[in-house]
mmCIF file of C-alpha atoms and ligand atoms in Angstrom:
data_model
loop_
_atom_site.group_PDB
_atom_site.id
_atom_site.type_symbol
_atom_site.label_atom_id
_atom_site.label_comp_id
_atom_site.label_asym_id
_atom_site.label_seq_id
_atom_site.Cartn_x
_atom_site.Cartn_y
_atom_site.Cartn_z
ATOM 1 C CA UNK A 1 10.479 -23.299 3.878
ATOM 2 C CA UNK A 2 12.255 -19.994 3.073
ATOM 3 C CA UNK A 3 10.533 -17.389 0.912
ATOM 4 C CA UNK A 4 11.792 -13.992 -0.262
ATOM 5 C CA UNK A 5 9.155 -11.234 -0.487
ATOM 6 C CA UNK A 6 10.228 -8.500 -2.903
ATOM 7 C CA UNK A 7 9.018 -4.975 -3.549
ATOM 8 C CA UNK A 8 10.941 -3.534 -6.509
ATOM 9 C CA UNK A 9 10.678 0.179 -7.338
ATOM 10 C CA UNK A 10 12.334 2.124 -10.137
ATOM 11 C CA UNK A 11 15.504 2.773 -8.122
ATOM 12 C CA UNK A 12 14.991 0.677 -5.005
ATOM 13 C CA UNK A 13 14.350 -2.890 -3.964
ATOM 14 C CA UNK A 14 13.027 -3.907 -0.550
ATOM 15 C CA UNK A 15 13.057 -7.502 0.592
ATOM 16 C CA UNK A 16 12.315 -9.823 3.472
ATOM 17 C CA UNK A 17 13.362 -13.432 3.873
ATOM 18 C CA UNK A 18 10.682 -15.339 5.783
ATOM 19 C CA UNK A 19 10.480 -18.783 7.313
ATOM 20 C CA UNK A 20 7.102 -20.210 6.312
ATOM 21 C CA UNK A 21 4.605 -21.301 7.413
ATOM 22 C CA UNK A 22 5.817 -19.920 10.765
ATOM 23 C CA UNK A 23 5.769 -16.398 9.227
ATOM 24 C CA UNK A 24 9.018 -15.567 10.987
ATOM 25 C CA UNK A 25 11.251 -12.858 9.495
ATOM 26 C CA UNK A 26 14.788 -14.245 9.072
ATOM 27 C CA UNK A 27 16.219 -11.050 7.644
ATOM 28 C CA UNK A 28 15.172 -7.937 5.777
ATOM 29 C CA UNK A 29 16.868 -5.175 3.871
ATOM 30 C CA UNK A 30 16.866 -2.890 0.904
ATOM 31 C CA UNK A 31 18.894 -1.604 -2.001
ATOM 32 C CA UNK A 32 18.539 2.110 -2.686
ATOM 33 C CA UNK A 33 19.710 4.450 -5.460
ATOM 34 C CA UNK A 34 19.952 1.616 -8.017
ATOM 35 C CA UNK A 35 21.506 3.058 -11.180
ATOM 36 C CA UNK A 36 23.965 5.202 -9.213
ATOM 37 C CA UNK A 37 27.589 4.930 -8.187
ATOM 38 C CA UNK A 38 26.730 5.692 -4.554
ATOM 39 C CA UNK A 39 23.991 3.065 -4.195
ATOM 40 C CA UNK A 40 23.364 1.529 -0.787
ATOM 41 C CA UNK A 41 22.797 -2.115 0.133
ATOM 42 C CA UNK A 42 21.436 -2.710 3.597
ATOM 43 C CA UNK A 43 20.775 -6.065 5.246
ATOM 44 C CA UNK A 44 20.044 -7.138 8.827
ATOM 45 C CA UNK A 45 22.584 -9.598 10.210
ATOM 46 C CA UNK A 46 21.779 -10.985 13.674
ATOM 47 C CA UNK A 47 19.445 -8.036 14.201
ATOM 48 C CA UNK A 48 22.130 -5.452 13.323
ATOM 49 C CA UNK A 49 21.925 -3.354 10.157
ATOM 50 C CA UNK A 50 24.899 -3.829 7.821
ATOM 51 C CA UNK A 51 25.203 -1.016 5.263
ATOM 52 C CA UNK A 52 27.430 -1.131 2.180
ATOM 53 C CA UNK A 53 27.791 1.793 -0.231
ATOM 54 C CA UNK A 54 28.944 0.827 -3.711
ATOM 55 C CA UNK A 55 28.056 1.312 -7.390
ATOM 56 C CA UNK A 56 24.924 -0.695 -8.271
ATOM 57 C CA UNK A 57 24.100 0.189 -11.818
ATOM 58 C CA UNK A 58 21.018 -1.974 -12.415
ATOM 59 C CA UNK A 59 18.495 -4.238 -10.714
ATOM 60 C CA UNK A 60 20.318 -7.401 -11.792
ATOM 61 C CA UNK A 61 23.409 -6.283 -9.850
ATOM 62 C CA UNK A 62 21.184 -5.378 -6.870
ATOM 63 C CA UNK A 63 19.549 -8.825 -6.865
ATOM 64 C CA UNK A 64 22.896 -10.646 -7.213
ATOM 65 C CA UNK A 65 24.260 -8.648 -4.299
ATOM 66 C CA UNK A 66 21.205 -9.498 -2.232
ATOM 67 C CA UNK A 67 21.202 -13.252 -2.848
ATOM 68 C CA UNK A 68 24.983 -13.513 -2.508
ATOM 69 C CA UNK A 69 24.698 -11.431 0.686
ATOM 70 C CA UNK A 70 22.374 -14.010 2.210
ATOM 71 C CA UNK A 71 25.132 -16.618 1.924
ATOM 72 C CA UNK A 72 28.053 -14.260 2.605
ATOM 73 C CA UNK A 73 26.530 -13.057 5.883
ATOM 74 C CA UNK A 74 25.743 -16.643 6.878
ATOM 75 C CA UNK A 75 21.998 -16.106 6.909
ATOM 76 C CA UNK A 76 21.601 -19.211 4.747
ATOM 77 C CA UNK A 77 24.169 -21.889 3.912
ATOM 78 C CA UNK A 78 23.360 -22.076 0.216
ATOM 79 C CA UNK A 79 20.911 -20.626 -2.309
ATOM 80 C CA UNK A 80 19.236 -24.056 -2.487
ATOM 81 C CA UNK A 81 17.536 -23.138 0.795
ATOM 82 C CA UNK A 82 15.383 -20.525 -0.959
ATOM 83 C CA UNK A 83 12.092 -22.187 -1.882
ATOM 84 C CA UNK A 84 10.253 -19.322 -3.559
ATOM 85 C CA UNK A 85 10.165 -15.624 -4.380
ATOM 86 C CA UNK A 86 7.045 -13.457 -4.200
ATOM 87 C CA UNK A 87 6.935 -10.154 -6.043
ATOM 88 C CA UNK A 88 4.655 -7.248 -5.290
ATOM 89 C CA UNK A 89 3.200 -6.008 -8.594
ATOM 90 C CA UNK A 90 1.227 -2.789 -8.457
ATOM 91 C CA UNK A 91 -1.216 -3.108 -11.355
ATOM 92 C CA UNK A 92 -2.864 -6.386 -12.353
ATOM 93 C CA UNK A 93 -5.656 -4.734 -14.349
ATOM 94 C CA UNK A 94 -8.589 -6.970 -15.248
ATOM 95 C CA UNK A 95 -6.190 -9.776 -16.202
ATOM 96 C CA UNK A 96 -5.063 -10.863 -12.743
ATOM 97 C CA UNK A 97 -7.858 -11.503 -10.243
ATOM 98 C CA UNK A 98 -5.458 -13.342 -7.955
ATOM 99 C CA UNK A 99 -1.754 -14.096 -7.506
ATOM 100 C CA UNK A 100 -0.053 -16.225 -10.184
ATOM 101 C CA UNK A 101 3.069 -18.277 -10.762
ATOM 102 C CA UNK A 102 5.243 -16.196 -13.091
ATOM 103 C CA UNK A 103 5.764 -17.485 -16.629
ATOM 104 C CA UNK A 104 6.942 -15.614 -19.724
ATOM 105 C CA UNK A 105 3.274 -15.103 -20.671
ATOM 106 C CA UNK A 106 2.603 -13.572 -17.220
ATOM 107 C CA UNK A 107 5.505 -11.156 -17.720
ATOM 108 C CA UNK A 108 4.105 -10.148 -21.129
ATOM 109 C CA UNK A 109 0.676 -9.629 -19.559
ATOM 110 C CA UNK A 110 2.095 -7.474 -16.753
ATOM 111 C CA UNK A 111 3.954 -5.411 -19.367
ATOM 112 C CA UNK A 112 0.725 -5.021 -21.353
ATOM 113 C CA UNK A 113 -0.593 -3.049 -18.347
ATOM 114 C CA UNK A 114 2.321 -0.570 -18.349
ATOM 115 C CA UNK A 115 0.114 2.264 -19.641
ATOM 116 C CA UNK A 116 -2.052 1.943 -16.518
ATOM 117 C CA UNK A 117 0.918 2.065 -14.131
ATOM 118 C CA UNK A 118 3.884 3.581 -15.990
ATOM 119 C CA UNK A 119 5.817 4.361 -12.811
ATOM 120 C CA UNK A 120 5.387 0.963 -11.169
ATOM 121 C CA UNK A 121 4.850 -2.033 -13.437
ATOM 122 C CA UNK A 122 8.071 -1.677 -15.490
ATOM 123 C CA UNK A 123 10.077 -1.576 -12.235
ATOM 124 C CA UNK A 124 8.211 -4.622 -10.907
ATOM 125 C CA UNK A 125 9.043 -6.537 -14.098
ATOM 126 C CA UNK A 126 12.710 -5.563 -13.825
ATOM 127 C CA UNK A 127 12.711 -7.049 -10.322
ATOM 128 C CA UNK A 128 11.071 -10.245 -11.568
ATOM 129 C CA UNK A 129 13.440 -10.789 -14.498
ATOM 130 C CA UNK A 130 16.477 -10.118 -12.284
ATOM 131 C CA UNK A 131 15.364 -12.722 -9.726
ATOM 132 C CA UNK A 132 14.553 -15.213 -12.501
ATOM 133 C CA UNK A 133 18.150 -14.891 -13.694
ATOM 134 C CA UNK A 134 19.643 -15.076 -10.191
ATOM 135 C CA UNK A 135 17.481 -18.027 -9.044
ATOM 136 C CA UNK A 136 16.409 -19.775 -12.269
ATOM 137 C CA UNK A 137 15.086 -22.928 -10.584
ATOM 138 C CA UNK A 138 13.026 -21.225 -7.890
ATOM 139 C CA UNK A 139 9.282 -20.615 -8.217
ATOM 140 C CA UNK A 140 8.424 -16.916 -8.653
ATOM 141 C CA UNK A 141 4.963 -15.607 -7.842
ATOM 142 C CA UNK A 142 3.369 -12.241 -8.669
ATOM 143 C CA UNK A 143 1.079 -10.761 -6.013
ATOM 144 C CA UNK A 144 -0.950 -7.798 -7.241
ATOM 145 C CA UNK A 145 -1.947 -4.678 -5.283
ATOM 146 C CA UNK A 146 -5.170 -4.635 -7.272
ATOM 147 C CA UNK A 147 -6.376 -8.227 -7.123
ATOM 148 C CA UNK A 148 -8.088 -8.124 -3.703
ATOM 149 C CA UNK A 149 -10.358 -5.487 -5.272
ATOM 150 C CA UNK A 150 -11.252 -7.816 -8.162
ATOM 151 C CA UNK A 151 -14.501 -8.568 -6.310
ATOM 152 C CA UNK A 152 -15.786 -4.990 -6.705
ATOM 153 C CA UNK A 153 -19.059 -4.749 -8.557
ATOM 154 C CA UNK A 154 -19.174 -2.660 -11.747
ATOM 155 C CA UNK A 155 -21.331 -0.140 -9.857
ATOM 156 C CA UNK A 156 -18.323 0.499 -7.616
ATOM 157 C CA UNK A 157 -15.565 0.461 -10.220
ATOM 158 C CA UNK A 158 -17.091 2.205 -13.235
ATOM 159 C CA UNK A 159 -16.521 5.924 -13.694
ATOM 160 C CA UNK A 160 -19.358 7.886 -15.258
ATOM 161 C CA UNK A 161 -17.144 8.669 -18.250
ATOM 162 C CA UNK A 162 -17.748 7.615 -21.881
ATOM 163 C CA UNK A 163 -18.107 3.831 -21.763
ATOM 164 C CA UNK A 164 -15.737 3.522 -24.727
ATOM 165 C CA UNK A 165 -12.882 4.776 -22.479
ATOM 166 C CA UNK A 166 -13.431 1.754 -20.283
ATOM 167 C CA UNK A 167 -13.732 -0.642 -23.237
ATOM 168 C CA UNK A 168 -10.795 0.718 -25.214
ATOM 169 C CA UNK A 169 -8.345 1.834 -22.525
ATOM 170 C CA UNK A 170 -9.425 0.166 -19.281
ATOM 171 C CA UNK A 171 -10.424 3.477 -17.650
ATOM 172 C CA UNK A 172 -12.038 2.371 -14.356
ATOM 173 C CA UNK A 173 -11.282 2.155 -10.672
ATOM 174 C CA UNK A 174 -8.818 -0.627 -9.788
ATOM 175 C CA UNK A 175 -7.789 0.241 -6.232
ATOM 176 C CA UNK A 176 -4.445 -0.506 -4.575
ATOM 177 C CA UNK A 177 -2.953 -1.624 -1.210
ATOM 178 C CA UNK A 178 -4.904 -4.856 -1.772
ATOM 179 C CA UNK A 179 -2.473 -7.113 0.098
ATOM 180 C CA UNK A 180 -2.634 -4.806 3.104
ATOM 181 C CA UNK A 181 -6.429 -4.513 3.052
ATOM 182 C CA UNK A 182 -6.698 -8.289 2.782
ATOM 183 C CA UNK A 183 -4.206 -8.983 5.586
ATOM 184 C CA UNK A 184 -5.791 -6.488 7.977
ATOM 185 C CA UNK A 185 -9.388 -7.468 7.206
ATOM 186 C CA UNK A 186 -8.572 -11.176 7.704
ATOM 187 C CA UNK A 187 -7.227 -10.313 11.163
ATOM 188 C CA UNK A 188 -10.347 -8.258 11.879
ATOM 189 C CA UNK A 189 -12.597 -11.180 10.910
ATOM 190 C CA UNK A 190 -10.689 -13.428 13.292
ATOM 191 C CA UNK A 191 -11.217 -10.890 16.106
ATOM 192 C CA UNK A 192 -14.891 -10.344 15.310
ATOM 193 C CA UNK A 193 -15.594 -14.077 14.999
ATOM 194 C CA UNK A 194 -18.137 -13.309 12.300
ATOM 195 C CA UNK A 195 -17.296 -14.116 8.691
ATOM 196 C CA UNK A 196 -20.222 -12.017 7.423
ATOM 197 C CA UNK A 197 -19.058 -8.832 9.174
ATOM 198 C CA UNK A 198 -18.782 -5.448 7.435
ATOM 199 C CA UNK A 199 -15.389 -3.861 7.933
ATOM 200 C CA UNK A 200 -13.648 -0.686 6.766
ATOM 201 C CA UNK A 201 -9.859 -0.767 6.610
ATOM 202 C CA UNK A 202 -8.077 2.601 6.774
ATOM 203 C CA UNK A 203 -4.568 2.086 5.362
ATOM 204 C CA UNK A 204 -2.999 5.430 6.301
ATOM 205 C CA UNK A 205 0.637 5.637 5.330
ATOM 206 C CA UNK A 206 2.433 8.060 3.052
ATOM 207 C CA UNK A 207 0.078 6.571 0.460
ATOM 208 C CA UNK A 208 -3.385 6.084 1.919
ATOM 209 C CA UNK A 209 -6.582 4.311 0.956
ATOM 210 C CA UNK A 210 -9.767 2.980 2.491
ATOM 211 C CA UNK A 211 -11.422 -0.313 1.664
ATOM 212 C CA UNK A 212 -14.965 -1.486 2.382
ATOM 213 C CA UNK A 213 -14.875 -5.235 3.046
ATOM 214 C CA UNK A 214 -18.183 -7.111 3.217
ATOM 215 C CA UNK A 215 -18.074 -10.779 4.234
ATOM 216 C CA UNK A 216 -14.364 -10.921 3.387
ATOM 217 C CA UNK A 217 -14.668 -9.334 -0.068
ATOM 218 C CA UNK A 218 -13.576 -5.869 -1.160
ATOM 219 C CA UNK A 219 -16.731 -4.113 -2.340
ATOM 220 C CA UNK A 220 -15.283 -0.613 -2.729
ATOM 221 C CA UNK A 221 -12.013 1.227 -2.244
ATOM 222 C CA UNK A 222 -10.886 4.832 -2.417
ATOM 223 C CA UNK A 223 -7.959 4.672 -4.860
ATOM 224 C CA UNK A 224 -8.871 4.525 -8.528
ATOM 225 C CA UNK A 225 -7.287 4.133 -11.937
ATOM 226 C CA UNK A 226 -4.120 5.233 -10.171
ATOM 227 C CA UNK A 227 -3.250 5.780 -6.492
ATOM 228 C CA UNK A 228 -4.053 9.503 -6.898
ATOM 229 C CA UNK A 229 -7.804 9.111 -6.353
ATOM 230 C CA UNK A 230 -9.410 9.079 -2.917
ATOM 231 C CA UNK A 231 -8.416 10.715 0.350
ATOM 232 C CA UNK A 232 -5.609 13.291 0.665
ATOM 233 C CA UNK A 233 -2.245 11.661 1.493
ATOM 234 C CA UNK A 234 1.314 12.687 2.394
ATOM 235 C CA UNK A 235 1.903 14.373 -0.968
ATOM 236 C CA UNK A 236 -1.135 13.337 -3.045
ATOM 237 C CA UNK A 237 -4.235 15.487 -3.298
ATOM 238 C CA UNK A 238 -6.778 12.685 -3.503
ATOM 239 C CA UNK A 239 -9.982 13.696 -5.325
ATOM 240 C CA UNK A 240 -10.058 17.074 -7.017
ATOM 241 C CA UNK A 241 -12.132 18.460 -9.860
ATOM 242 C CA UNK A 242 -10.037 17.489 -12.932
ATOM 243 C CA UNK A 243 -10.613 21.028 -14.288
ATOM 244 C CA UNK A 244 -7.974 22.187 -11.780
ATOM 245 C CA UNK A 245 -5.348 20.709 -14.090
ATOM 246 C CA UNK A 246 -6.277 22.922 -17.041
ATOM 247 C CA UNK A 247 -6.688 26.015 -14.868
ATOM 248 C CA UNK A 248 -3.205 25.722 -13.328
ATOM 249 C CA UNK A 249 -1.611 24.703 -16.640
ATOM 250 C CA UNK A 250 -3.094 27.831 -18.296
ATOM 251 C CA UNK A 251 -2.309 30.175 -15.404
ATOM 252 C CA UNK A 252 1.274 29.023 -14.997
ATOM 253 C CA UNK A 253 1.980 28.103 -18.621
ATOM 254 C CA UNK A 254 2.807 24.543 -17.672
ATOM 255 C CA UNK A 255 2.132 21.125 -19.164
ATOM 256 C CA UNK A 256 -0.721 18.947 -17.876
ATOM 257 C CA UNK A 257 1.892 16.403 -16.892
ATOM 258 C CA UNK A 258 3.719 18.843 -14.647
ATOM 259 C CA UNK A 259 0.474 19.904 -12.903
ATOM 260 C CA UNK A 260 -0.468 16.250 -12.453
ATOM 261 C CA UNK A 261 2.951 15.764 -10.908
ATOM 262 C CA UNK A 262 2.079 18.478 -8.354
ATOM 263 C CA UNK A 263 -1.143 16.632 -7.513
ATOM 264 C CA UNK A 264 0.958 13.510 -6.842
ATOM 265 C CA UNK A 265 4.042 15.026 -5.219
ATOM 266 C CA UNK A 266 3.289 18.533 -3.883
ATOM 267 C CA UNK A 267 -0.199 18.189 -2.444
ATOM 268 C CA UNK A 268 -1.879 16.473 0.508
ATOM 269 C CA UNK A 269 -0.291 17.148 3.917
ATOM 270 C CA UNK A 270 2.709 18.789 2.234
ATOM 271 C CA UNK A 271 0.676 21.031 -0.058
ATOM 272 C CA UNK A 272 -1.861 22.265 2.472
ATOM 273 C CA UNK A 273 0.508 22.651 5.441
ATOM 274 C CA UNK A 274 3.540 23.899 3.519
ATOM 275 C CA UNK A 275 5.569 22.098 6.204
ATOM 276 C CA UNK A 276 5.932 18.398 5.501
ATOM 277 C CA UNK A 277 4.412 15.192 4.152
ATOM 278 C CA UNK A 278 5.078 13.461 7.478
ATOM 279 C CA UNK A 279 2.211 13.213 9.952
ATOM 280 C CA UNK A 280 4.611 13.673 12.882
ATOM 281 C CA UNK A 281 5.528 17.150 11.601
ATOM 282 C CA UNK A 282 1.857 17.945 11.030
ATOM 283 C CA UNK A 283 0.974 16.967 14.610
ATOM 284 C CA UNK A 284 3.888 19.048 15.918
ATOM 285 C CA UNK A 285 2.695 21.987 13.781
ATOM 286 C CA UNK A 286 -0.803 21.681 15.250
ATOM 287 C CA UNK A 287 0.630 21.661 18.769
ATOM 288 C CA UNK A 288 2.579 24.818 17.930
ATOM 289 C CA UNK A 289 -0.596 26.537 16.716
ATOM 290 C CA UNK A 290 0.162 26.409 12.985
ATOM 291 C CA UNK A 291 -3.214 26.883 11.276
ATOM 292 C CA UNK A 292 -2.202 25.297 7.986
ATOM 293 C CA UNK A 293 -0.966 22.177 9.748
ATOM 294 C CA UNK A 294 -4.358 22.069 11.495
ATOM 295 C CA UNK A 295 -6.090 22.475 8.121
ATOM 296 C CA UNK A 296 -4.016 19.723 6.453
ATOM 297 C CA UNK A 297 -5.051 17.365 9.246
ATOM 298 C CA UNK A 298 -8.704 18.392 9.430
ATOM 299 C CA UNK A 299 -9.233 18.324 5.652
ATOM 300 C CA UNK A 300 -7.932 14.762 5.604
ATOM 301 C CA UNK A 301 -10.083 13.743 8.572
ATOM 302 C CA UNK A 302 -13.205 15.164 6.938
ATOM 303 C CA UNK A 303 -12.546 13.369 3.681
ATOM 304 C CA UNK A 304 -11.878 10.062 5.433
ATOM 305 C CA UNK A 305 -15.109 10.487 7.420
ATOM 306 C CA UNK A 306 -16.965 11.168 4.147
ATOM 307 C CA UNK A 307 -15.743 7.834 2.758
ATOM 308 C CA UNK A 308 -16.582 5.946 5.936
ATOM 309 C CA UNK A 309 -20.106 7.377 5.847
ATOM 310 C CA UNK A 310 -20.579 6.415 2.216
ATOM 311 C CA UNK A 311 -19.264 2.875 2.789
ATOM 312 C CA UNK A 312 -21.591 2.521 5.789
ATOM 313 C CA UNK A 313 -24.511 3.330 3.520
ATOM 314 C CA UNK A 314 -23.244 1.190 0.614
ATOM 315 C CA UNK A 315 -22.734 -1.876 2.826
ATOM 316 C CA UNK A 316 -25.926 -1.233 4.800
ATOM 317 C CA UNK A 317 -24.136 -1.214 8.149
ATOM 318 C CA UNK A 318 -20.727 -1.503 9.745
ATOM 319 C CA UNK A 319 -19.149 -3.731 12.394
ATOM 320 C CA UNK A 320 -15.566 -2.473 12.623
ATOM 321 C CA UNK A 321 -13.081 0.163 11.495
ATOM 322 C CA UNK A 322 -9.425 -0.884 11.353
ATOM 323 C CA UNK A 323 -6.401 1.428 11.300
ATOM 324 C CA UNK A 324 -3.130 0.359 9.742
ATOM 325 C CA UNK A 325 0.167 1.547 8.120
ATOM 326 C CA UNK A 326 2.579 4.232 9.376
ATOM 327 C CA UNK A 327 0.014 6.859 10.368
ATOM 328 C CA UNK A 328 -2.900 4.548 11.166
ATOM 329 C CA UNK A 329 -0.724 2.460 13.496
ATOM 330 C CA UNK A 330 1.109 5.338 15.158
ATOM 331 C CA UNK A 331 -0.962 8.517 15.245
ATOM 332 C CA UNK A 332 -3.469 8.486 18.110
ATOM 333 C CA UNK A 333 -4.599 11.965 17.077
ATOM 334 C CA UNK A 334 -5.722 10.961 13.601
ATOM 335 C CA UNK A 335 -7.531 7.858 14.894
ATOM 336 C CA UNK A 336 -9.277 9.871 17.607
ATOM 337 C CA UNK A 337 -10.360 12.667 15.256
ATOM 338 C CA UNK A 338 -11.616 10.252 12.574
ATOM 339 C CA UNK A 339 -13.600 8.235 15.097
ATOM 340 C CA UNK A 340 -14.977 11.459 16.584
ATOM 341 C CA UNK A 341 -16.057 12.577 13.091
ATOM 342 C CA UNK A 342 -18.022 9.344 12.519
ATOM 343 C CA UNK A 343 -19.253 9.012 16.107
ATOM 344 C CA UNK A 344 -22.853 9.107 14.905
ATOM 345 C CA UNK A 345 -22.346 5.530 13.617
ATOM 346 C CA UNK A 346 -22.123 4.344 17.223
ATOM 347 C CA UNK A 347 -18.480 4.451 18.290
ATOM 348 C CA UNK A 348 -17.456 4.493 21.928
ATOM 349 C CA UNK A 349 -13.729 5.251 21.864
ATOM 350 C CA UNK A 350 -11.494 4.011 24.661
ATOM 351 C CA UNK A 351 -9.113 6.985 24.821
ATOM 352 C CA UNK A 352 -6.549 5.202 26.983
ATOM 353 C CA UNK A 353 -6.309 2.222 24.599
ATOM 354 C CA UNK A 354 -6.102 4.604 21.646
ATOM 355 C CA UNK A 355 -2.951 6.161 23.143
ATOM 356 C CA UNK A 356 -1.185 2.774 23.124
ATOM 357 C CA UNK A 357 0.708 1.086 20.285
ATOM 358 C CA UNK A 358 0.388 -2.331 18.702
ATOM 359 C CA UNK A 359 -2.488 -4.598 17.773
ATOM 360 C CA UNK A 360 -5.491 -3.855 19.996
ATOM 361 C CA UNK A 361 -9.120 -2.855 20.203
ATOM 362 C CA UNK A 362 -9.563 0.877 20.832
ATOM 363 C CA UNK A 363 -13.301 0.975 21.487
ATOM 364 C CA UNK A 364 -14.997 0.136 24.789
ATOM 365 C CA UNK A 365 -16.907 -3.105 25.310
ATOM 366 C CA UNK A 366 -20.416 -2.711 23.906
ATOM 367 C CA UNK A 367 -19.435 -0.138 21.253
ATOM 368 C CA UNK A 368 -21.883 -0.645 18.363
ATOM 369 C CA UNK A 369 -19.104 -0.213 15.807
ATOM 370 C CA UNK A 370 -15.765 -1.504 17.080
ATOM 371 C CA UNK A 371 -12.352 -0.054 16.158
ATOM 372 C CA UNK A 372 -8.958 -1.727 16.051
ATOM 373 C CA UNK A 373 -5.305 -0.961 15.428
ATOM 374 C CA UNK A 374 -3.990 -3.807 13.263
ATOM 375 C CA UNK A 375 -0.384 -3.464 12.029
ATOM 376 C CA UNK A 376 -0.192 -4.438 8.384
ATOM 377 C CA UNK A 377 2.225 -6.989 6.972
ATOM 378 C CA UNK A 378 2.306 -7.047 3.196
ATOM 379 C CA UNK A 379 5.426 -9.237 3.122
ATOM 380 C CA UNK A 380 3.738 -12.034 5.070
ATOM 381 C CA UNK A 381 0.752 -11.830 2.736
ATOM 382 C CA UNK A 382 3.091 -12.144 -0.287
ATOM 383 C CA UNK A 383 4.913 -15.104 1.290
ATOM 384 C CA UNK A 384 1.579 -16.789 2.078
ATOM 385 C CA UNK A 385 0.594 -16.507 -1.573
ATOM 386 C CA UNK A 386 3.879 -18.138 -2.673
ATOM 387 C CA UNK A 387 3.255 -21.031 -0.261
ATOM 388 C CA UNK A 388 -0.357 -21.348 -1.487
ATOM 389 C CA UNK A 389 0.727 -21.600 -5.144
ATOM 390 C CA UNK A 390 3.813 -23.740 -4.630
HETATM 391 P P1 AMP B 401 4.082 4.050 5.503
HETATM 392 O O1 AMP B 401 3.870 4.601 4.129
HETATM 393 O O2 AMP B 401 3.045 3.087 5.938
HETATM 394 O O3 AMP B 401 5.492 3.583 5.757
HETATM 395 O O4 AMP B 401 3.882 5.311 6.492
HETATM 396 C C1 AMP B 401 4.812 6.366 6.511
HETATM 397 C C2 AMP B 401 4.221 7.534 7.266
HETATM 398 O O5 AMP B 401 3.793 7.119 8.568
HETATM 399 C C3 AMP B 401 5.227 8.630 7.544
HETATM 400 O O6 AMP B 401 5.309 9.526 6.465
HETATM 401 C C4 AMP B 401 4.642 9.306 8.761
HETATM 402 O O7 AMP B 401 3.716 10.281 8.325
HETATM 403 C C5 AMP B 401 3.876 8.213 9.459
HETATM 404 N N1 AMP B 401 4.513 7.749 10.700
HETATM 405 C C6 AMP B 401 5.504 6.864 10.835
HETATM 406 N N2 AMP B 401 5.839 6.697 12.127
HETATM 407 C C7 AMP B 401 5.030 7.498 12.832
HETATM 408 C C8 AMP B 401 4.849 7.802 14.229
HETATM 409 N N3 AMP B 401 5.612 7.215 15.146
HETATM 410 N N4 AMP B 401 3.884 8.682 14.565
HETATM 411 C C9 AMP B 401 3.122 9.257 13.635
HETATM 412 N N5 AMP B 401 3.226 9.024 12.310
HETATM 413 C C10 AMP B 401 4.167 8.170 11.922
#
């Protein structure tokens, strides 16, 4: 069965076509700069990237190009071969505790959450409606970044703000990267052979979040109402005292919105180092003796260690820490320094294994808390959900 996994942003659309249940990627690609005359459509044909630059003025055109491309490049013989489409949707609020088959009511419900995710949900809906038009007879499923965290207790998700804010406006922690945390923790459970294990997943990419998973359920996570909360990231600050916003707005005669934008886009690695949001540049900066690159790295490590410590206490123990996403999978330095910072929990790092790439254990046999590199695969998780609901 062939399933398309889609991640639609405001001006981009990433996709994978997977053969299920084998979980084999048939092709993948993306459309970038949607809305522009110099948009780019990229698709893998026999393992080679084919890139076409042309005007793509809206998502509908992008989706038509994509599905027609699958036939044109002989990846499938006809559109009838596509058995389902799974869409990543960022915010499912308290409405969607799991993935759902998309109906008009589901689309209305996703749109009702636009205030909670103004940058993401409208783009996700545009992707959905475009695919519904292009493939009207194919099942479409919404898979939410938030739903894996639907098992969090109110102790974990409530902010200590006026309760009416929660009741009236849904102000609470939702958490994100749920498909990734679920995929990685399921792999960890298989490795540990213990379905009651306590696991912390560190999803460290340009966006980054931690998730405490107890017996397969998310019990706490570091992102909040929006992806800004939690640990410092490529360009996001993570937690700060909200009073910073007023102070900078007053000092620089700027709007709250523009300061908030700096917390999302000019902070984290980029803000502290002044060099880059990319961990490779930060590591290079450290090697060259750049103190601010060192600080950007060490501040992040400390804050991640703080979360790991608090999750250890909250879960009453810990069996494994898993590293995933661009930085977690590739940066041996960040893994080593994080594990060093939480060594007191009983971690015996295997330095040689930590220097290697790919799925593996990076602690020595007998380590009280084990650590793993587990590459994430959100597309497979989305495709699995389509198959489950079909
Ligand atoms: P993601 O958001 O998961 O795609 O992760 C993107 C980030 O991963 C980039 O901004 C880099 O900081 C980091 N990254 C990607 N490849 C590498 C690598 N080979 N070594 C270190 N960091 C990497």
